[in-house]
């Protein structure tokens, strides 16, 4: 790779990291070619971009990202690194957890999820438990609909009582 190609690669990766709110750094060393291909396929199906990167280029790209302090992730870079870039914060974690039922890799080195940095494989379950934006909106809508459903249900069940009461009151006025 020439100096110009490296420079362009760093710029492109920095732009990608600036745009995204979610990326995971993983260690896929020791996986067979077949297993890596299975991982890539699962990533593709889950709208996750998987790239194997050189740590020196990744560090330079992370240093060039504006508006995000990624310095906490520098310490996890040694060793082979694959980066998983996604739109939803918990999808890569769920994929890793599911994939590790068959294999002991990938290992989570670190993650950046919506301005929060997670370091170490012990954070995987925490990342799995994070709710996506859509899940949170669904829960809020459910909570907001609950009182309205109760009122409608109460009115529906007592409509005969209300109708009878109105009829009785109108008859009394006559």
PDB file of N, CA and C in Angstrom, residues 23-126:
ATOM      1  N   UNK A  23     -19.765   1.320  16.687  1.00  0.00           N
ATOM      2  CA  UNK A  23     -18.783   0.395  16.127  1.00  0.00           C
ATOM      3  C   UNK A  23     -18.146  -0.418  17.244  1.00  0.00           C
ATOM      4  N   UNK A  24     -17.820  -1.643  16.898  1.00  0.00           N
ATOM      5  CA  UNK A  24     -17.221  -2.590  17.838  1.00  0.00           C
ATOM      6  C   UNK A  24     -15.843  -2.971  17.324  1.00  0.00           C
ATOM      7  N   UNK A  25     -14.894  -3.103  18.225  1.00  0.00           N
ATOM      8  CA  UNK A  25     -13.568  -3.615  17.886  1.00  0.00           C
ATOM      9  C   UNK A  25     -13.490  -5.035  18.431  1.00  0.00           C
ATOM     10  N   UNK A  26     -13.180  -5.990  17.561  1.00  0.00           N
ATOM     11  CA  UNK A  26     -13.180  -7.386  17.965  1.00  0.00           C
ATOM     12  C   UNK A  26     -11.889  -8.077  17.556  1.00  0.00           C
ATOM     13  N   UNK A  27     -11.642  -9.207  18.173  1.00  0.00           N
ATOM     14  CA  UNK A  27     -10.495 -10.048  17.849  1.00  0.00           C
ATOM     15  C   UNK A  27     -11.030 -11.333  17.232  1.00  0.00           C
ATOM     16  N   UNK A  28     -10.722 -11.535  15.959  1.00  0.00           N
ATOM     17  CA  UNK A  28     -11.179 -12.738  15.258  1.00  0.00           C
ATOM     18  C   UNK A  28     -10.026 -13.692  14.968  1.00  0.00           C
ATOM     19  N   UNK A  29      -8.887 -13.465  15.591  1.00  0.00           N
ATOM     20  CA  UNK A  29      -7.712 -14.309  15.344  1.00  0.00           C
ATOM     21  C   UNK A  29      -8.023 -15.762  15.706  1.00  0.00           C
ATOM     22  N   UNK A  30      -7.511 -16.652  14.913  1.00  0.00           N
ATOM     23  CA  UNK A  30      -7.690 -18.072  15.182  1.00  0.00           C
ATOM     24  C   UNK A  30      -8.910 -18.670  14.498  1.00  0.00           C
ATOM     25  N   UNK A  31      -9.755 -17.835  13.899  1.00  0.00           N
ATOM     26  CA  UNK A  31     -10.905 -18.375  13.184  1.00  0.00           C
ATOM     27  C   UNK A  31     -10.455 -18.872  11.809  1.00  0.00           C
ATOM     28  N   UNK A  32     -11.027 -19.971  11.398  1.00  0.00           N
ATOM     29  CA  UNK A  32     -10.709 -20.495  10.073  1.00  0.00           C
ATOM     30  C   UNK A  32     -11.340 -19.595   9.012  1.00  0.00           C
ATOM     31  N   UNK A  33     -10.899 -19.727   7.787  1.00  0.00           N
ATOM     32  CA  UNK A  33     -11.447 -18.943   6.685  1.00  0.00           C
ATOM     33  C   UNK A  33     -12.946 -19.211   6.563  1.00  0.00           C
ATOM     34  N   UNK A  34     -13.332 -20.467   6.703  1.00  0.00           N
ATOM     35  CA  UNK A  34     -14.742 -20.836   6.612  1.00  0.00           C
ATOM     36  C   UNK A  34     -15.563 -20.155   7.711  1.00  0.00           C
ATOM     37  N   UNK A  35     -15.034 -20.131   8.920  1.00  0.00           N
ATOM     38  CA  UNK A  35     -15.739 -19.513  10.043  1.00  0.00           C
ATOM     39  C   UNK A  35     -15.834 -18.003   9.868  1.00  0.00           C
ATOM     40  N   UNK A  36     -14.765 -17.383   9.389  1.00  0.00           N
ATOM     41  CA  UNK A  36     -14.792 -15.935   9.126  1.00  0.00           C
ATOM     42  C   UNK A  36     -15.826 -15.622   8.051  1.00  0.00           C
ATOM     43  N   UNK A  37     -15.914 -16.460   7.040  1.00  0.00           N
ATOM     44  CA  UNK A  37     -16.913 -16.254   5.995  1.00  0.00           C
ATOM     45  C   UNK A  37     -18.334 -16.376   6.548  1.00  0.00           C
ATOM     46  N   UNK A  38     -18.536 -17.302   7.479  1.00  0.00           N
ATOM     47  CA  UNK A  38     -19.843 -17.423   8.136  1.00  0.00           C
ATOM     48  C   UNK A  38     -20.149 -16.160   8.950  1.00  0.00           C
ATOM     49  N   UNK A  39     -19.132 -15.640   9.637  1.00  0.00           N
ATOM     50  CA  UNK A  39     -19.296 -14.408  10.405  1.00  0.00           C
ATOM     51  C   UNK A  39     -19.632 -13.246   9.479  1.00  0.00           C
ATOM     52  N   UNK A  40     -18.932 -13.136   8.381  1.00  0.00           N
ATOM     53  CA  UNK A  40     -19.210 -12.063   7.412  1.00  0.00           C
ATOM     54  C   UNK A  40     -20.638 -12.159   6.876  1.00  0.00           C
ATOM     55  N   UNK A  41     -21.085 -13.377   6.605  1.00  0.00           N
ATOM     56  CA  UNK A  41     -22.442 -13.584   6.107  1.00  0.00           C
ATOM     57  C   UNK A  41     -23.486 -13.142   7.132  1.00  0.00           C
ATOM     58  N   UNK A  42     -23.256 -13.509   8.395  1.00  0.00           N
ATOM     59  CA  UNK A  42     -24.189 -13.094   9.458  1.00  0.00           C
ATOM     60  C   UNK A  42     -24.178 -11.579   9.630  1.00  0.00           C
ATOM     61  N   UNK A  43     -23.002 -10.984   9.527  1.00  0.00           N
ATOM     62  CA  UNK A  43     -22.901  -9.529   9.614  1.00  0.00           C
ATOM     63  C   UNK A  43     -23.685  -8.879   8.482  1.00  0.00           C
ATOM     64  N   UNK A  44     -23.516  -9.375   7.271  1.00  0.00           N
ATOM     65  CA  UNK A  44     -24.210  -8.829   6.112  1.00  0.00           C
ATOM     66  C   UNK A  44     -25.724  -8.905   6.297  1.00  0.00           C
ATOM     67  N   UNK A  45     -26.205 -10.052   6.797  1.00  0.00           N
ATOM     68  CA  UNK A  45     -27.647 -10.241   7.006  1.00  0.00           C
ATOM     69  C   UNK A  45     -28.190  -9.299   8.074  1.00  0.00           C
ATOM     70  N   UNK A  46     -27.334  -8.864   9.004  1.00  0.00           N
ATOM     71  CA  UNK A  46     -27.756  -7.984  10.096  1.00  0.00           C
ATOM     72  C   UNK A  46     -27.361  -6.528   9.860  1.00  0.00           C
ATOM     73  N   UNK A  47     -27.004  -6.187   8.633  1.00  0.00           N
ATOM     74  CA  UNK A  47     -26.613  -4.814   8.257  1.00  0.00           C
ATOM     75  C   UNK A  47     -25.432  -4.301   9.078  1.00  0.00           C
ATOM     76  N   UNK A  48     -24.453  -5.167   9.261  1.00  0.00           N
ATOM     77  CA  UNK A  48     -23.224  -4.804   9.963  1.00  0.00           C
ATOM     78  C   UNK A  48     -22.078  -4.892   8.962  1.00  0.00           C
ATOM     79  N   UNK A  49     -21.274  -3.845   8.918  1.00  0.00           N
ATOM     80  CA  UNK A  49     -20.103  -3.851   8.044  1.00  0.00           C
ATOM     81  C   UNK A  49     -18.925  -4.390   8.850  1.00  0.00           C
ATOM     82  N   UNK A  50     -18.302  -5.446   8.370  1.00  0.00           N
ATOM     83  CA  UNK A  50     -17.158  -6.056   9.047  1.00  0.00           C
ATOM     84  C   UNK A  50     -15.904  -5.804   8.226  1.00  0.00           C
ATOM     85  N   UNK A  51     -14.899  -5.205   8.860  1.00  0.00           N
ATOM     86  CA  UNK A  51     -13.617  -4.936   8.195  1.00  0.00           C
ATOM     87  C   UNK A  51     -12.482  -5.399   9.094  1.00  0.00           C
ATOM     88  N   UNK A  52     -11.509  -6.067   8.496  1.00  0.00           N
ATOM     89  CA  UNK A  52     -10.272  -6.355   9.206  1.00  0.00           C
ATOM     90  C   UNK A  52      -9.354  -5.178   8.919  1.00  0.00           C
ATOM     91  N   UNK A  53      -8.793  -4.592   9.975  1.00  0.00           N
ATOM     92  CA  UNK A  53      -8.014  -3.365   9.814  1.00  0.00           C
ATOM     93  C   UNK A  53      -6.635  -3.492  10.455  1.00  0.00           C
ATOM     94  N   UNK A  54      -5.716  -2.708   9.931  1.00  0.00           N
ATOM     95  CA  UNK A  54      -4.398  -2.605  10.563  1.00  0.00           C
ATOM     96  C   UNK A  54      -4.529  -1.622  11.722  1.00  0.00           C
ATOM     97  N   UNK A  55      -3.987  -2.010  12.864  1.00  0.00           N
ATOM     98  CA  UNK A  55      -4.142  -1.188  14.059  1.00  0.00           C
ATOM     99  C   UNK A  55      -3.549   0.206  13.917  1.00  0.00           C
ATOM    100  N   UNK A  56      -2.408   0.322  13.248  1.00  0.00           N
ATOM    101  CA  UNK A  56      -1.795   1.646  13.111  1.00  0.00           C
ATOM    102  C   UNK A  56      -2.680   2.571  12.280  1.00  0.00           C
ATOM    103  N   UNK A  57      -3.278   2.031  11.228  1.00  0.00           N
ATOM    104  CA  UNK A  57      -4.163   2.839  10.397  1.00  0.00           C
ATOM    105  C   UNK A  57      -5.459   3.167  11.140  1.00  0.00           C
ATOM    106  N   UNK A  58      -5.972   2.200  11.887  1.00  0.00           N
ATOM    107  CA  UNK A  58      -7.189   2.428  12.667  1.00  0.00           C
ATOM    108  C   UNK A  58      -6.958   3.497  13.726  1.00  0.00           C
ATOM    109  N   UNK A  59      -5.814   3.435  14.404  1.00  0.00           N
ATOM    110  CA  UNK A  59      -5.526   4.433  15.441  1.00  0.00           C
ATOM    111  C   UNK A  59      -5.439   5.833  14.831  1.00  0.00           C
ATOM    112  N   UNK A  60      -4.775   5.952  13.698  1.00  0.00           N
ATOM    113  CA  UNK A  60      -4.684   7.262  13.043  1.00  0.00           C
ATOM    114  C   UNK A  60      -6.065   7.752  12.616  1.00  0.00           C
ATOM    115  N   UNK A  61      -6.885   6.852  12.121  1.00  0.00           N
ATOM    116  CA  UNK A  61      -8.252   7.227  11.734  1.00  0.00           C
ATOM    117  C   UNK A  61      -9.048   7.676  12.966  1.00  0.00           C
ATOM    118  N   UNK A  62      -8.911   6.957  14.078  1.00  0.00           N
ATOM    119  CA  UNK A  62      -9.617   7.322  15.306  1.00  0.00           C
ATOM    120  C   UNK A  62      -9.144   8.678  15.826  1.00  0.00           C
ATOM    121  N   UNK A  63      -7.869   8.959  15.664  1.00  0.00           N
ATOM    122  CA  UNK A  63      -7.336  10.259  16.086  1.00  0.00           C
ATOM    123  C   UNK A  63      -7.900  11.393  15.231  1.00  0.00           C
ATOM    124  N   UNK A  64      -8.241  11.097  13.980  1.00  0.00           N
ATOM    125  CA  UNK A  64      -8.756  12.111  13.061  1.00  0.00           C
ATOM    126  C   UNK A  64     -10.268  12.316  13.151  1.00  0.00           C
ATOM    127  N   UNK A  65     -10.954  11.517  13.964  1.00  0.00           N
ATOM    128  CA  UNK A  65     -12.400  11.665  14.106  1.00  0.00           C
ATOM    129  C   UNK A  65     -12.675  12.902  14.948  1.00  0.00           C
ATOM    130  N   UNK A  66     -13.478  13.795  14.416  1.00  0.00           N
ATOM    131  CA  UNK A  66     -13.799  15.038  15.112  1.00  0.00           C
ATOM    132  C   UNK A  66     -15.098  14.874  15.898  1.00  0.00           C
ATOM    133  N   UNK A  67     -15.118  15.437  17.104  1.00  0.00           N
ATOM    134  CA  UNK A  67     -16.329  15.405  17.911  1.00  0.00           C
ATOM    135  C   UNK A  67     -16.491  14.163  18.762  1.00  0.00           C
ATOM    136  N   UNK A  68     -15.565  13.236  18.690  1.00  0.00           N
ATOM    137  CA  UNK A  68     -15.630  12.008  19.492  1.00  0.00           C
ATOM    138  C   UNK A  68     -14.254  11.753  20.085  1.00  0.00           C
ATOM    139  N   UNK A  69     -14.212  11.511  21.386  1.00  0.00           N
ATOM    140  CA  UNK A  69     -12.949  11.166  22.031  1.00  0.00           C
ATOM    141  C   UNK A  69     -12.864   9.642  22.113  1.00  0.00           C
ATOM    142  N   UNK A  70     -12.065   9.062  21.252  1.00  0.00           N
ATOM    143  CA  UNK A  70     -11.934   7.605  21.175  1.00  0.00           C
ATOM    144  C   UNK A  70     -10.653   7.106  21.822  1.00  0.00           C
ATOM    145  N   UNK A  71      -9.969   7.967  22.568  1.00  0.00           N
ATOM    146  CA  UNK A  71      -8.662   7.629  23.137  1.00  0.00           C
ATOM    147  C   UNK A  71      -8.711   6.434  24.091  1.00  0.00           C
ATOM    148  N   UNK A  72      -9.852   6.194  24.739  1.00  0.00           N
ATOM    149  CA  UNK A  72      -9.961   5.037  25.640  1.00  0.00           C
ATOM    150  C   UNK A  72      -9.818   3.717  24.884  1.00  0.00           C
ATOM    151  N   UNK A  73     -10.093   3.739  23.602  1.00  0.00           N
ATOM    152  CA  UNK A  73     -10.016   2.510  22.807  1.00  0.00           C
ATOM    153  C   UNK A  73      -8.616   2.219  22.290  1.00  0.00           C
ATOM    154  N   UNK A  74      -7.703   3.165  22.406  1.00  0.00           N
ATOM    155  CA  UNK A  74      -6.344   2.952  21.896  1.00  0.00           C
ATOM    156  C   UNK A  74      -5.670   1.752  22.571  1.00  0.00           C
ATOM    157  N   UNK A  75      -5.937   1.556  23.865  1.00  0.00           N
ATOM    158  CA  UNK A  75      -5.276   0.483  24.618  1.00  0.00           C
ATOM    159  C   UNK A  75      -5.724  -0.919  24.189  1.00  0.00           C
ATOM    160  N   UNK A  76      -6.879  -1.033  23.531  1.00  0.00           N
ATOM    161  CA  UNK A  76      -7.362  -2.363  23.130  1.00  0.00           C
ATOM    162  C   UNK A  76      -6.912  -2.746  21.721  1.00  0.00           C
ATOM    163  N   UNK A  77      -6.207  -1.848  21.058  1.00  0.00           N
ATOM    164  CA  UNK A  77      -5.817  -2.104  19.670  1.00  0.00           C
ATOM    165  C   UNK A  77      -4.766  -3.190  19.466  1.00  0.00           C
ATOM    166  N   UNK A  78      -3.808  -3.389  20.362  1.00  0.00           N
ATOM    167  CA  UNK A  78      -2.808  -4.429  20.076  1.00  0.00           C
ATOM    168  C   UNK A  78      -3.453  -5.780  19.767  1.00  0.00           C
ATOM    169  N   UNK A  79      -2.861  -6.466  18.818  1.00  0.00           N
ATOM    170  CA  UNK A  79      -3.384  -7.752  18.384  1.00  0.00           C
ATOM    171  C   UNK A  79      -4.289  -7.560  17.179  1.00  0.00           C
ATOM    172  N   UNK A  80      -4.714  -8.652  16.564  1.00  0.00           N
ATOM    173  CA  UNK A  80      -5.569  -8.563  15.384  1.00  0.00           C
ATOM    174  C   UNK A  80      -6.890  -7.857  15.710  1.00  0.00           C
ATOM    175  N   UNK A  81      -7.325  -6.986  14.823  1.00  0.00           N
ATOM    176  CA  UNK A  81      -8.553  -6.233  15.069  1.00  0.00           C
ATOM    177  C   UNK A  81      -9.451  -6.258  13.838  1.00  0.00           C
ATOM    178  N   UNK A  82     -10.701  -6.565  14.101  1.00  0.00           N
ATOM    179  CA  UNK A  82     -11.746  -6.439  13.086  1.00  0.00           C
ATOM    180  C   UNK A  82     -12.745  -5.437  13.637  1.00  0.00           C
ATOM    181  N   UNK A  83     -13.217  -4.552  12.788  1.00  0.00           N
ATOM    182  CA  UNK A  83     -14.165  -3.538  13.225  1.00  0.00           C
ATOM    183  C   UNK A  83     -15.536  -3.868  12.654  1.00  0.00           C
ATOM    184  N   UNK A  84     -16.548  -3.779  13.521  1.00  0.00           N
ATOM    185  CA  UNK A  84     -17.934  -4.014  13.119  1.00  0.00           C
ATOM    186  C   UNK A  84     -18.657  -2.682  13.220  1.00  0.00           C
ATOM    187  N   UNK A  85     -19.183  -2.190  12.105  1.00  0.00           N
ATOM    188  CA  UNK A  85     -19.870  -0.908  12.075  1.00  0.00           C
ATOM    189  C   UNK A  85     -21.353  -1.180  11.831  1.00  0.00           C
ATOM    190  N   UNK A  86     -22.199  -0.605  12.701  1.00  0.00           N
ATOM    191  CA  UNK A  86     -23.635  -0.879  12.624  1.00  0.00           C
ATOM    192  C   UNK A  86     -24.445   0.391  12.863  1.00  0.00           C
ATOM    193  N   UNK A  87     -25.741   0.288  12.631  1.00  0.00           N
ATOM    194  CA  UNK A  87     -26.659   1.395  12.878  1.00  0.00           C
ATOM    195  C   UNK A  87     -27.338   1.271  14.240  1.00  0.00           C
ATOM    196  N   UNK A  88     -27.504   0.049  14.713  1.00  0.00           N
ATOM    197  CA  UNK A  88     -28.205  -0.208  15.972  1.00  0.00           C
ATOM    198  C   UNK A  88     -27.202  -0.712  17.006  1.00  0.00           C
ATOM    199  N   UNK A  89     -27.226  -0.126  18.186  1.00  0.00           N
ATOM    200  CA  UNK A  89     -26.209  -0.371  19.211  1.00  0.00           C
ATOM    201  C   UNK A  89     -26.052  -1.789  19.696  1.00  0.00           C
ATOM    202  N   UNK A  90     -27.138  -2.543  19.809  1.00  0.00           N
ATOM    203  CA  UNK A  90     -27.029  -3.871  20.402  1.00  0.00           C
ATOM    204  C   UNK A  90     -26.942  -5.002  19.378  1.00  0.00           C
ATOM    205  N   UNK A  91     -27.110  -4.719  18.112  1.00  0.00           N
ATOM    206  CA  UNK A  91     -27.114  -5.776  17.088  1.00  0.00           C
ATOM    207  C   UNK A  91     -25.765  -6.500  16.994  1.00  0.00           C
ATOM    208  N   UNK A  92     -24.620  -5.790  16.940  1.00  0.00           N
ATOM    209  CA  UNK A  92     -23.347  -6.523  16.904  1.00  0.00           C
ATOM    210  C   UNK A  92     -23.120  -7.381  18.152  1.00  0.00           C
ATOM    211  N   UNK A  93     -23.517  -6.880  19.306  1.00  0.00           N
ATOM    212  CA  UNK A  93     -23.340  -7.653  20.547  1.00  0.00           C
ATOM    213  C   UNK A  93     -24.162  -8.938  20.506  1.00  0.00           C
ATOM    214  N   UNK A  94     -25.389  -8.838  20.032  1.00  0.00           N
ATOM    215  CA  UNK A  94     -26.238 -10.031  19.923  1.00  0.00           C
ATOM    216  C   UNK A  94     -25.647 -11.019  18.919  1.00  0.00           C
ATOM    217  N   UNK A  95     -25.119 -10.491  17.816  1.00  0.00           N
ATOM    218  CA  UNK A  95     -24.501 -11.350  16.809  1.00  0.00           C
ATOM    219  C   UNK A  95     -23.280 -12.063  17.385  1.00  0.00           C
ATOM    220  N   UNK A  96     -22.430 -11.328  18.103  1.00  0.00           N
ATOM    221  CA  UNK A  96     -21.236 -11.929  18.709  1.00  0.00           C
ATOM    222  C   UNK A  96     -21.641 -13.013  19.695  1.00  0.00           C
ATOM    223  N   UNK A  97     -22.604 -12.706  20.551  1.00  0.00           N
ATOM    224  CA  UNK A  97     -23.045 -13.685  21.555  1.00  0.00           C
ATOM    225  C   UNK A  97     -23.598 -14.940  20.883  1.00  0.00           C
ATOM    226  N   UNK A  98     -24.397 -14.748  19.855  1.00  0.00           N
ATOM    227  CA  UNK A  98     -24.966 -15.884  19.130  1.00  0.00           C
ATOM    228  C   UNK A  98     -23.882 -16.684  18.419  1.00  0.00           C
ATOM    229  N   UNK A  99     -22.942 -15.978  17.789  1.00  0.00           N
ATOM    230  CA  UNK A  99     -21.869 -16.644  17.048  1.00  0.00           C
ATOM    231  C   UNK A  99     -20.972 -17.453  17.976  1.00  0.00           C
ATOM    232  N   UNK A 100     -20.807 -16.992  19.201  1.00  0.00           N
ATOM    233  CA  UNK A 100     -19.922 -17.688  20.138  1.00  0.00           C
ATOM    234  C   UNK A 100     -20.546 -18.942  20.723  1.00  0.00           C
ATOM    235  N   UNK A 101     -21.750 -19.266  20.360  1.00  0.00           N
ATOM    236  CA  UNK A 101     -22.322 -20.551  20.751  1.00  0.00           C
ATOM    237  C   UNK A 101     -21.614 -21.677  20.001  1.00  0.00           C
ATOM    238  N   UNK A 102     -21.072 -21.347  18.800  1.00  0.00           N
ATOM    239  CA  UNK A 102     -20.387 -22.343  17.967  1.00  0.00           C
ATOM    240  C   UNK A 102     -18.870 -22.185  18.005  1.00  0.00           C
ATOM    241  N   UNK A 103     -18.401 -21.006  18.382  1.00  0.00           N
ATOM    242  CA  UNK A 103     -16.978 -20.701  18.330  1.00  0.00           C
ATOM    243  C   UNK A 103     -16.611 -19.845  19.543  1.00  0.00           C
ATOM    244  N   UNK A 104     -15.334 -19.822  19.895  1.00  0.00           N
ATOM    245  CA  UNK A 104     -14.923 -19.009  21.043  1.00  0.00           C
ATOM    246  C   UNK A 104     -14.578 -17.577  20.629  1.00  0.00           C
ATOM    247  N   UNK A 105     -14.735 -17.241  19.383  1.00  0.00           N
ATOM    248  CA  UNK A 105     -14.449 -15.916  18.853  1.00  0.00           C
ATOM    249  C   UNK A 105     -15.663 -15.414  18.090  1.00  0.00           C
ATOM    250  N   UNK A 106     -15.805 -14.170  17.825  1.00  0.00           N
ATOM    251  CA  UNK A 106     -14.900 -13.058  18.107  1.00  0.00           C
ATOM    252  C   UNK A 106     -14.966 -12.623  19.566  1.00  0.00           C
ATOM    253  N   UNK A 107     -13.851 -12.087  20.015  1.00  0.00           N
ATOM    254  CA  UNK A 107     -13.735 -11.542  21.364  1.00  0.00           C
ATOM    255  C   UNK A 107     -13.947 -10.035  21.266  1.00  0.00           C
ATOM    256  N   UNK A 108     -14.767  -9.496  22.143  1.00  0.00           N
ATOM    257  CA  UNK A 108     -15.000  -8.051  22.156  1.00  0.00           C
ATOM    258  C   UNK A 108     -13.821  -7.357  22.819  1.00  0.00           C
ATOM    259  N   UNK A 109     -13.161  -6.485  22.069  1.00  0.00           N
ATOM    260  CA  UNK A 109     -12.052  -5.702  22.616  1.00  0.00           C
ATOM    261  C   UNK A 109     -12.564  -4.380  23.173  1.00  0.00           C
ATOM    262  N   UNK A 110     -13.481  -3.766  22.448  1.00  0.00           N
ATOM    263  CA  UNK A 110     -14.047  -2.498  22.863  1.00  0.00           C
ATOM    264  C   UNK A 110     -15.176  -2.110  21.931  1.00  0.00           C
ATOM    265  N   UNK A 111     -15.979  -1.135  22.373  1.00  0.00           N
ATOM    266  CA  UNK A 111     -17.094  -0.685  21.546  1.00  0.00           C
ATOM    267  C   UNK A 111     -17.382   0.780  21.812  1.00  0.00           C
ATOM    268  N   UNK A 112     -17.880   1.439  20.786  1.00  0.00           N
ATOM    269  CA  UNK A 112     -18.348   2.815  20.880  1.00  0.00           C
ATOM    270  C   UNK A 112     -19.818   2.781  20.490  1.00  0.00           C
ATOM    271  N   UNK A 113     -20.694   3.093  21.451  1.00  0.00           N
ATOM    272  CA  UNK A 113     -22.128   3.058  21.199  1.00  0.00           C
ATOM    273  C   UNK A 113     -22.737   4.377  21.658  1.00  0.00           C
ATOM    274  N   UNK A 114     -23.114   5.206  20.686  1.00  0.00           N
ATOM    275  CA  UNK A 114     -23.793   6.473  20.968  1.00  0.00           C
ATOM    276  C   UNK A 114     -23.098   7.279  22.064  1.00  0.00           C
ATOM    277  N   UNK A 115     -21.866   7.630  21.840  1.00  0.00           N
ATOM    278  CA  UNK A 115     -21.059   8.481  22.723  1.00  0.00           C
ATOM    279  C   UNK A 115     -20.553   7.786  23.987  1.00  0.00           C
ATOM    280  N   UNK A 116     -20.794   6.485  24.145  1.00  0.00           N
ATOM    281  CA  UNK A 116     -20.318   5.743  25.309  1.00  0.00           C
ATOM    282  C   UNK A 116     -19.323   4.682  24.856  1.00  0.00           C
ATOM    283  N   UNK A 117     -18.228   4.565  25.610  1.00  0.00           N
ATOM    284  CA  UNK A 117     -17.195   3.590  25.272  1.00  0.00           C
ATOM    285  C   UNK A 117     -17.250   2.426  26.260  1.00  0.00           C
ATOM    286  N   UNK A 118     -17.202   1.227  25.724  1.00  0.00           N
ATOM    287  CA  UNK A 118     -17.181  -0.002  26.518  1.00  0.00           C
ATOM    288  C   UNK A 118     -15.879  -0.713  26.197  1.00  0.00           C
ATOM    289  N   UNK A 119     -15.158  -1.147  27.233  1.00  0.00           N
ATOM    290  CA  UNK A 119     -13.867  -1.801  27.032  1.00  0.00           C
ATOM    291  C   UNK A 119     -13.899  -3.176  27.674  1.00  0.00           C
ATOM    292  N   UNK A 120     -13.531  -4.181  26.902  1.00  0.00           N
ATOM    293  CA  UNK A 120     -13.375  -5.531  27.419  1.00  0.00           C
ATOM    294  C   UNK A 120     -14.529  -6.452  27.070  1.00  0.00           C
ATOM    295  N   UNK A 121     -14.205  -7.729  26.986  1.00  0.00           N
ATOM    296  CA  UNK A 121     -15.192  -8.747  26.636  1.00  0.00           C
ATOM    297  C   UNK A 121     -16.258  -8.907  27.713  1.00  0.00           C
ATOM    298  N   UNK A 122     -15.941  -8.524  28.947  1.00  0.00           N
ATOM    299  CA  UNK A 122     -16.914  -8.627  30.033  1.00  0.00           C
ATOM    300  C   UNK A 122     -18.088  -7.662  29.850  1.00  0.00           C
ATOM    301  N   UNK A 123     -17.990  -6.732  28.921  1.00  0.00           N
ATOM    302  CA  UNK A 123     -19.055  -5.767  28.652  1.00  0.00           C
ATOM    303  C   UNK A 123     -20.067  -6.283  27.617  1.00  0.00           C
ATOM    304  N   UNK A 124     -19.841  -7.475  27.092  1.00  0.00           N
ATOM    305  CA  UNK A 124     -20.697  -7.996  26.025  1.00  0.00           C
ATOM    306  C   UNK A 124     -22.162  -8.095  26.459  1.00  0.00           C
ATOM    307  N   UNK A 125     -22.421  -8.650  27.631  1.00  0.00           N
ATOM    308  CA  UNK A 125     -23.808  -8.807  28.087  1.00  0.00           C
ATOM    309  C   UNK A 125     -24.465  -7.447  28.297  1.00  0.00           C
ATOM    310  N   UNK A 126     -23.716  -6.482  28.791  1.00  0.00           N
ATOM    311  CA  UNK A 126     -24.243  -5.121  28.953  1.00  0.00           C
ATOM    312  C   UNK A 126     -24.676  -4.574  27.600  1.00  0.00           C
TER     313      UNK A 126
END
